Coordinates of C-alpha atoms in Angstrom, one line a residue:
M1 CA 35.4 -10.4 -21.8
P2 CA 33.3 -8.5 -19.1
F3 CA 31.4 -5.5 -20.0
P4 CA 33.2 -2.2 -19.0
K5 CA 31.9 -0.2 -16.2
G6 CA 29.8 2.6 -17.3
G7 CA 29.7 1.6 -20.7
I8 CA 26.8 1.9 -23.1
P9 CA 25.4 -1.2 -24.5
W10 CA 25.5 -1.6 -28.5
N11 CA 21.7 -2.1 -28.6
K12 CA 20.4 0.9 -26.2
G13 CA 17.7 2.5 -27.4
I14 CA 17.0 -0.1 -30.3
P15 CA 13.3 -1.3 -30.0
R16 CA 12.7 -4.9 -29.9
T17 CA 10.5 -6.7 -32.5
K18 CA 7.4 -8.7 -31.2
K19 CA 9.1 -11.9 -32.4
T20 CA 12.1 -11.1 -30.1
K21 CA 9.9 -10.3 -27.1
E22 CA 8.0 -13.6 -27.6
K23 CA 11.4 -15.7 -27.9
M24 CA 12.7 -13.9 -24.8
S25 CA 9.5 -14.7 -22.8
E26 CA 9.5 -18.3 -23.7
T27 CA 13.2 -18.7 -22.6
R28 CA 12.2 -17.0 -19.4
K29 CA 9.6 -19.3 -18.8
Q30 CA 11.5 -22.4 -19.6
R31 CA 14.1 -21.2 -17.6
I32 CA 11.8 -20.7 -14.4
A33 CA 10.2 -24.1 -15.0
S34 CA 13.6 -25.9 -15.4
G35 CA 14.7 -23.8 -12.1
M36 CA 17.4 -22.2 -13.6
I37 CA 15.8 -18.9 -12.7
V38 CA 14.5 -18.8 -9.1
I39 CA 11.7 -15.9 -8.3
W40 CA 12.6 -15.1 -4.9
N41 CA 9.5 -13.3 -3.8
I42 CA 6.9 -16.2 -5.0
G43 CA 4.7 -17.0 -1.9
I44 CA 6.0 -14.2 0.0
P45 CA 3.0 -12.4 1.4
C46 CA 3.2 -8.3 1.4
S47 CA 2.9 -6.6 4.6
K48 CA 0.1 -4.6 5.8
K49 CA 2.1 -1.3 5.3
I50 CA 3.1 -2.4 1.7
K51 CA -0.4 -3.4 0.6
E52 CA -1.5 0.1 2.6
N53 CA 1.1 2.0 0.5
L54 CA 0.2 0.3 -2.8
R55 CA -3.4 1.1 -2.3
I56 CA -2.5 4.8 -1.5
A57 CA -0.2 5.2 -4.6
N58 CA -3.2 4.0 -6.7
L59 CA -6.0 6.0 -5.3
G60 CA -8.0 7.7 -8.0
K61 CA -6.2 6.3 -10.7
Q62 CA -8.0 4.5 -13.6
H63 CA -7.0 2.0 -16.1
S64 CA -6.3 3.8 -19.6
E65 CA -8.3 2.7 -22.8
K66 CA -5.4 0.9 -23.8
S67 CA -5.0 -1.3 -20.8
K68 CA -8.6 -2.1 -20.7
Q69 CA -8.4 -3.0 -24.7
L70 CA -5.2 -5.3 -23.7
R71 CA -7.4 -6.9 -20.9
R72 CA -10.2 -7.5 -23.3
E73 CA -7.6 -9.0 -25.9
W74 CA -6.3 -11.3 -23.3
N75 CA -9.5 -12.3 -22.0
L76 CA -10.6 -13.3 -25.5
K77 CA -7.2 -15.0 -26.2
H78 CA -7.5 -17.0 -23.4
N79 CA -11.0 -17.6 -23.4
W80 CA -11.4 -16.3 -19.9
K81 CA -15.1 -16.2 -18.6
P82 CA -16.1 -15.1 -15.3
P83 CA -16.9 -17.8 -12.9
V84 CA -20.6 -19.2 -13.1
N85 CA -20.9 -19.6 -9.5
W86 CA -22.1 -16.2 -8.4
G87 CA -25.2 -15.5 -6.6
A88 CA -27.5 -18.4 -6.1
D89 CA -25.2 -20.7 -7.9
N90 CA -22.5 -20.1 -5.4
Y91 CA -22.0 -23.1 -2.9
N92 CA -22.0 -20.4 -0.2
W93 CA -25.0 -18.7 -1.0
K94 CA -27.2 -18.0 2.2
D95 CA -30.3 -16.8 0.4
G96 CA -29.3 -13.3 0.0
R97 CA -28.9 -12.8 3.7
K98 CA -25.6 -11.4 5.4
K99 CA -24.9 -10.2 8.9
H100 CA -23.8 -6.6 9.3
K101 CA -20.6 -6.1 11.4
A102 CA -23.0 -4.2 14.2
G103 CA -25.1 -7.3 14.3
Y104 CA -27.9 -6.6 12.1
I105 CA -29.3 -9.1 9.4
L106 CA -29.0 -7.8 5.8
I107 CA -31.1 -8.9 3.1
L108 CA -30.5 -8.7 -0.9
Q109 CA -33.1 -6.3 -2.1
P110 CA -31.6 -4.7 -5.5
D111 CA -34.9 -3.1 -6.2
H112 CA -35.6 -1.6 -2.8
P113 CA -35.7 2.4 -3.1
K114 CA -33.5 2.7 0.4
A115 CA -31.3 -0.1 -0.8
S116 CA -27.5 0.3 0.4
Y117 CA -25.3 -1.6 -2.1
N118 CA -28.8 -3.6 -2.9
Y119 CA -29.1 -4.6 0.7
V120 CA -31.6 -3.6 3.3
M121 CA -31.8 -4.3 6.7
E122 CA -34.3 -6.9 7.7
H123 CA -35.7 -5.4 10.9
R124 CA -36.9 -2.3 8.5
L125 CA -38.2 -4.7 5.8
V126 CA -40.5 -6.5 8.5
M127 CA -41.5 -3.3 10.0
E128 CA -42.4 -1.9 6.2
K129 CA -44.5 -5.1 5.6
K130 CA -46.2 -4.4 9.1
I131 CA -47.3 -0.9 8.5
G132 CA -47.7 -1.2 4.6
R133 CA -45.5 1.5 3.7
Y134 CA -41.7 2.3 3.0
L135 CA -40.0 3.9 6.1
E136 CA -38.6 7.4 5.9
R137 CA -34.8 7.6 6.4
W138 CA -35.4 9.0 9.9
E139 CA -37.7 6.5 11.1
I140 CA -35.9 3.9 13.6
V141 CA -37.0 0.3 14.2
H142 CA -36.5 -0.5 17.8
H143 CA -36.0 -4.0 18.9
I144 CA -37.9 -4.5 22.0
N145 CA -35.7 -7.3 23.7
G146 CA -32.4 -5.5 22.5
I147 CA -31.3 -8.7 20.4
K148 CA -30.3 -7.1 17.1
D149 CA -31.1 -10.2 14.8
D150 CA -34.4 -11.0 16.5
N151 CA -36.8 -9.5 13.8
R152 CA -40.1 -11.0 14.7
P153 CA -42.9 -8.5 14.2
E154 CA -43.7 -8.4 17.8
N155 CA -40.3 -7.7 18.7
L156 CA -40.1 -4.4 16.8
D157 CA -41.2 -1.2 17.4
L158 CA -41.4 1.9 15.1
C159 CA -39.9 5.4 16.6
P160 CA -40.6 8.5 14.6
N161 CA -37.1 9.8 15.2
Q162 CA -33.7 9.5 16.9
T163 CA -34.7 11.5 19.6
E164 CA -37.8 9.3 20.7
H165 CA -35.7 6.2 19.9
L166 CA -32.8 7.3 22.5
A167 CA -36.0 8.2 25.3
V168 CA -37.2 4.7 24.5
T169 CA -33.6 2.8 24.9
K170 CA -32.9 4.9 28.0
L171 CA -36.3 3.9 29.5
V172 CA -35.5 0.2 28.8
E173 CA -32.0 0.7 30.2
E174 CA -33.2 2.3 33.5
N175 CA -36.0 -0.6 33.5
K176 CA -33.3 -3.1 33.5
Q177 CA -31.5 -1.5 36.2
L178 CA -34.4 -1.2 38.2
K179 CA -35.1 -4.8 38.0
K180 CA -31.8 -5.9 38.8
K181 CA -31.9 -3.6 42.1
I182 CA -35.4 -5.3 43.0
K183 CA -33.6 -8.6 42.5
E184 CA -30.8 -7.7 44.9
L185 CA -33.1 -6.2 47.3
E186 CA -35.2 -9.5 47.3
K187 CA -32.2 -11.4 48.0
R188 CA -30.9 -9.0 50.9
L189 CA -34.5 -9.4 52.1
Q190 CA -34.6 -13.3 51.9
D191 CA -31.0 -13.3 53.7
V192 CA -32.5 -11.0 56.8
R193 CA -35.4 -13.2 57.2
K194 CA -33.2 -16.2 57.5

């Protein structure tokens, strides 16, 4: 006989025992394994919108002590250990070097006083070694040839502040434009002489 619409189940509000929950869990796992229950959303990737909504919904939230304790118990029960291939043991380890999105090289230096997330820009390290002291945050290291990952000491110049760095950059740009104009004029002169 079907359950009547709007009816209240006889077991509503009665807590299940731990044994009953385990039995229900095992039965569900067996049904999923045998194909009786198909989980429809396995393998379907979340859209960016859904991921963003989840991120926003969880902003500022922290795990409760109870959930932390449950996680620790689960880790102990399942003998979970973090992967041992972190850092230098990882197959993809690049000697603590990585490239910044702006094109600069970052070096792993956790003990450096000016490190950001344990990384320092390589050109700043090279300049510090060259002058024998730590750089101040307002000091700018200029790449003479304009190539951001060319950190040879002879290619680096120290500017005491942002204003001077902008002036140097402007002069370099004007110099490039003048050289380009000279080449164009030389080419025109050769064409005229022919």
